[in-house]
Amino acid sequence: MTKLLEWVFGVSVIGAAWALVTFDLLNLRLPEAYKEVAWPMPVYLLVVFGCYSLATVGYRVATFNDCEEASKELQDQIKEAKEDLRRKGLKM
Amino acid sequence: MGLVGFSLLLFTYYTIWVIILPFVDSDHVVHQYFLPREYSVILPGIAALILLLCVGTFIGVVTRKNRKPKVD
């Protein structure tokens, strides 16, 4: 089974379970509170995923280390390239 | 770090709104800090639409700015 089929299958199972609870398709007569929790679930999961992405990005940007050596190496390479091009006649 | 704090705040508020409030008695005082439940779906929907609008506008502006005269 391909990955796409696996995902489609999983999503449709979860979607069926959600529809069953939200629209009361089997006439299970669940307590009203459960229906109230279930119907915003797709939007809720999207919002939670968005929050998690934001938090991950924010955290990794905040804890990104300065790379001293790489910076110095880059500056040297820039100087070298400029020298080389100047020698070959490119006006800077 | 502000981004982390903001997303934690948003997550907590939204989780309480969607998952915890239905199990709280309707005459508890905490309900006055939350809008009616319909808004818990409408507001993220509007936010998603605005996001799509911003992304589309940005792409449109950048595309138009970089349009070269017809090359043949």
mmCIF file of C-alpha atoms in Angstrom:
data_model
loop_
_atom_site.group_PDB
_atom_site.id
_atom_site.type_symbol
_atom_site.label_atom_id
_atom_site.label_comp_id
_atom_site.label_asym_id
_atom_site.label_seq_id
_atom_site.Cartn_x
_atom_site.Cartn_y
_atom_site.Cartn_z
ATOM 1 C CA MET A 1 0.000 0.000 0.000
ATOM 2 C CA THR A 2 1.429 3.388 -0.910
ATOM 3 C CA LYS A 3 1.965 6.149 1.620
ATOM 4 C CA LEU A 4 -0.763 8.229 0.035
ATOM 5 C CA LEU A 5 -3.276 5.397 0.414
ATOM 6 C CA GLU A 6 -2.235 4.911 4.032
ATOM 7 C CA TRP A 7 -2.761 8.585 4.808
ATOM 8 C CA VAL A 8 -6.088 8.733 2.968
ATOM 9 C CA PHE A 9 -7.260 5.653 4.843
ATOM 10 C CA GLY A 10 -6.188 7.027 8.215
ATOM 11 C CA VAL A 11 -7.730 10.439 7.557
ATOM 12 C CA SER A 12 -11.030 8.928 6.402
ATOM 13 C CA VAL A 13 -11.234 6.679 9.481
ATOM 14 C CA ILE A 14 -10.698 9.650 11.770
ATOM 15 C CA GLY A 15 -13.070 11.752 9.679
ATOM 16 C CA ALA A 16 -15.757 9.082 9.916
ATOM 17 C CA ALA A 17 -15.363 8.877 13.684
ATOM 18 C CA TRP A 18 -15.636 12.676 13.934
ATOM 19 C CA ALA A 19 -18.725 12.808 11.717
ATOM 20 C CA LEU A 20 -20.343 10.041 13.764
ATOM 21 C CA VAL A 21 -19.943 12.012 16.974
ATOM 22 C CA THR A 22 -20.707 15.470 15.571
ATOM 23 C CA PHE A 23 -23.778 14.660 13.498
ATOM 24 C CA ASP A 24 -25.015 11.788 15.666
ATOM 25 C CA LEU A 25 -25.316 9.460 12.677
ATOM 26 C CA LEU A 26 -25.777 6.282 14.728
ATOM 27 C CA ASN A 27 -28.238 7.870 17.137
ATOM 28 C CA LEU A 28 -25.952 7.062 20.042
ATOM 29 C CA ARG A 29 -27.415 9.952 22.062
ATOM 30 C CA LEU A 30 -24.085 10.951 23.626
ATOM 31 C CA PRO A 31 -24.120 13.647 26.319
ATOM 32 C CA GLU A 32 -24.338 17.135 24.823
ATOM 33 C CA ALA A 33 -20.877 18.090 26.173
ATOM 34 C CA TYR A 34 -19.156 15.457 24.000
ATOM 35 C CA LYS A 35 -20.817 16.765 20.859
ATOM 36 C CA GLU A 36 -19.825 20.311 21.823
ATOM 37 C CA VAL A 37 -16.196 19.233 22.159
ATOM 38 C CA ALA A 38 -16.168 17.176 18.959
ATOM 39 C CA TRP A 39 -17.504 19.576 16.375
ATOM 40 C CA PRO A 40 -14.668 22.149 16.388
ATOM 41 C CA MET A 41 -12.080 19.333 16.363
ATOM 42 C CA PRO A 42 -10.744 19.760 12.785
ATOM 43 C CA VAL A 43 -10.230 23.506 13.294
ATOM 44 C CA TYR A 44 -8.818 22.872 16.761
ATOM 45 C CA LEU A 45 -6.230 20.400 15.460
ATOM 46 C CA LEU A 46 -5.209 22.880 12.755
ATOM 47 C CA VAL A 47 -4.793 25.667 15.320
ATOM 48 C CA VAL A 48 -2.772 23.391 17.619
ATOM 49 C CA PHE A 49 -0.542 22.374 14.730
ATOM 50 C CA GLY A 50 -0.071 26.051 13.842
ATOM 51 C CA CYS A 51 0.822 26.905 17.449
ATOM 52 C CA TYR A 52 3.303 24.046 17.600
ATOM 53 C CA SER A 53 4.952 25.196 14.350
ATOM 54 C CA LEU A 54 5.177 28.792 15.601
ATOM 55 C CA ALA A 55 6.648 27.668 18.933
ATOM 56 C CA THR A 56 9.210 25.396 17.248
ATOM 57 C CA VAL A 57 10.309 28.075 14.793
ATOM 58 C CA GLY A 58 10.473 30.719 17.524
ATOM 59 C CA TYR A 59 12.451 28.489 19.872
ATOM 60 C CA ARG A 60 14.957 27.413 17.245
ATOM 61 C CA VAL A 61 15.482 30.962 16.026
ATOM 62 C CA ALA A 62 16.015 32.151 19.591
ATOM 63 C CA THR A 63 18.513 29.392 20.471
ATOM 64 C CA PHE A 64 20.489 29.450 17.235
ATOM 65 C CA ASN A 65 24.195 29.754 18.097
ATOM 66 C CA ASP A 66 26.545 32.232 16.535
ATOM 67 C CA CYS A 67 29.008 30.406 14.310
ATOM 68 C CA GLU A 68 32.217 32.370 14.861
ATOM 69 C CA GLU A 69 34.488 30.213 12.681
ATOM 70 C CA ALA A 70 32.074 30.050 9.789
ATOM 71 C CA SER A 71 31.634 33.811 9.892
ATOM 72 C CA LYS A 72 35.378 34.415 9.839
ATOM 73 C CA GLU A 73 35.850 31.898 7.028
ATOM 74 C CA LEU A 74 33.125 33.607 5.023
ATOM 75 C CA GLN A 75 34.691 37.059 5.491
ATOM 76 C CA ASP A 76 38.074 35.733 4.340
ATOM 77 C CA GLN A 77 36.533 34.159 1.287
ATOM 78 C CA ILE A 78 34.767 37.420 0.412
ATOM 79 C CA LYS A 79 38.064 39.332 0.676
ATOM 80 C CA GLU A 80 39.803 36.749 -1.474
ATOM 81 C CA ALA A 81 37.097 36.883 -4.135
ATOM 82 C CA LYS A 82 37.188 40.697 -4.215
ATOM 83 C CA GLU A 83 40.986 40.672 -4.660
ATOM 84 C CA ASP A 84 40.746 38.140 -7.416
ATOM 85 C CA LEU A 85 38.094 40.044 -9.315
ATOM 86 C CA ARG A 86 39.946 43.352 -8.863
ATOM 87 C CA ARG A 87 43.019 41.755 -10.391
ATOM 88 C CA LYS A 88 41.000 40.554 -13.330
ATOM 89 C CA GLY A 89 39.847 44.074 -14.007
ATOM 90 C CA LEU A 90 36.348 44.225 -12.511
ATOM 91 C CA LYS A 91 35.823 47.667 -10.961
ATOM 92 C CA MET A 92 34.358 47.403 -7.462
ATOM 93 C CA MET B 1 11.184 33.817 22.633
ATOM 94 C CA GLY B 2 8.189 36.112 22.402
ATOM 95 C CA LEU B 3 6.897 33.898 19.627
ATOM 96 C CA VAL B 4 7.088 30.859 21.918
ATOM 97 C CA GLY B 5 5.229 32.710 24.678
ATOM 98 C CA PHE B 6 2.563 33.965 22.311
ATOM 99 C CA SER B 7 1.912 30.535 20.820
ATOM 100 C CA LEU B 8 1.740 28.972 24.299
ATOM 101 C CA LEU B 9 -0.801 31.613 25.331
ATOM 102 C CA LEU B 10 -2.849 31.046 22.195
ATOM 103 C CA PHE B 11 -2.725 27.274 22.679
ATOM 104 C CA THR B 12 -3.844 27.486 26.311
ATOM 105 C CA TYR B 13 -6.703 29.918 25.626
ATOM 106 C CA TYR B 14 -7.946 27.947 22.634
ATOM 107 C CA THR B 15 -7.688 24.604 24.430
ATOM 108 C CA ILE B 16 -9.686 25.899 27.400
ATOM 109 C CA TRP B 17 -12.253 27.401 25.007
ATOM 110 C CA VAL B 18 -12.768 24.253 22.918
ATOM 111 C CA ILE B 19 -12.125 21.338 25.265
ATOM 112 C CA ILE B 20 -12.609 22.427 28.854
ATOM 113 C CA LEU B 21 -15.532 24.866 28.753
ATOM 114 C CA PRO B 22 -18.241 22.369 27.665
ATOM 115 C CA PHE B 23 -17.604 20.460 30.891
ATOM 116 C CA VAL B 24 -17.938 23.548 33.065
ATOM 117 C CA ASP B 25 -21.361 24.508 34.479
ATOM 118 C CA SER B 26 -22.987 27.225 32.436
ATOM 119 C CA ASP B 27 -23.333 29.544 35.442
ATOM 120 C CA HIS B 28 -19.609 29.465 36.350
ATOM 121 C CA VAL B 29 -17.924 32.875 36.185
ATOM 122 C CA VAL B 30 -15.174 31.712 33.745
ATOM 123 C CA HIS B 31 -17.644 31.682 30.827
ATOM 124 C CA GLN B 32 -17.670 35.484 30.677
ATOM 125 C CA TYR B 33 -14.042 35.486 29.490
ATOM 126 C CA PHE B 34 -14.872 33.468 26.372
ATOM 127 C CA LEU B 35 -16.981 34.254 23.314
ATOM 128 C CA PRO B 36 -19.831 31.932 22.250
ATOM 129 C CA ARG B 37 -18.591 28.625 20.812
ATOM 130 C CA GLU B 38 -19.449 29.445 17.208
ATOM 131 C CA TYR B 39 -16.625 31.994 17.216
ATOM 132 C CA SER B 40 -14.094 29.270 18.069
ATOM 133 C CA VAL B 41 -14.529 28.028 14.484
ATOM 134 C CA ILE B 42 -15.323 31.327 12.738
ATOM 135 C CA LEU B 43 -12.317 33.279 14.053
ATOM 136 C CA PRO B 44 -9.626 30.777 12.912
ATOM 137 C CA GLY B 45 -11.460 30.560 9.572
ATOM 138 C CA ILE B 46 -11.245 34.326 9.122
ATOM 139 C CA ALA B 47 -7.596 34.283 10.207
ATOM 140 C CA ALA B 48 -6.824 31.611 7.606
ATOM 141 C CA LEU B 49 -8.587 33.659 4.914
ATOM 142 C CA ILE B 50 -6.597 36.774 5.862
ATOM 143 C CA LEU B 51 -3.378 34.758 5.779
ATOM 144 C CA LEU B 52 -4.198 33.434 2.311
ATOM 145 C CA LEU B 53 -5.015 36.988 1.187
ATOM 146 C CA CYS B 54 -1.666 38.293 2.469
ATOM 147 C CA VAL B 55 0.288 35.470 0.836
ATOM 148 C CA GLY B 56 -1.528 35.914 -2.475
ATOM 149 C CA THR B 57 -1.050 39.687 -2.427
ATOM 150 C CA PHE B 58 2.639 39.304 -1.658
ATOM 151 C CA ILE B 59 3.110 36.855 -4.534
ATOM 152 C CA GLY B 60 1.179 39.156 -6.861
ATOM 153 C CA VAL B 61 3.226 42.220 -5.938
ATOM 154 C CA VAL B 62 6.566 40.426 -6.286
ATOM 155 C CA THR B 63 5.559 38.833 -9.594
ATOM 156 C CA ARG B 64 4.442 42.168 -11.020
ATOM 157 C CA LYS B 65 7.601 43.927 -9.850
ATOM 158 C CA ASN B 66 9.875 41.333 -11.492
ATOM 159 C CA ARG B 67 8.029 41.195 -14.772
ATOM 160 C CA LYS B 68 10.519 41.726 -17.606
ATOM 161 C CA PRO B 69 9.480 43.136 -21.008
ATOM 162 C CA LYS B 70 8.635 40.365 -23.450
ATOM 163 C CA VAL B 71 11.773 38.491 -24.547
ATOM 164 C CA ASP B 72 11.672 36.789 -27.952
#
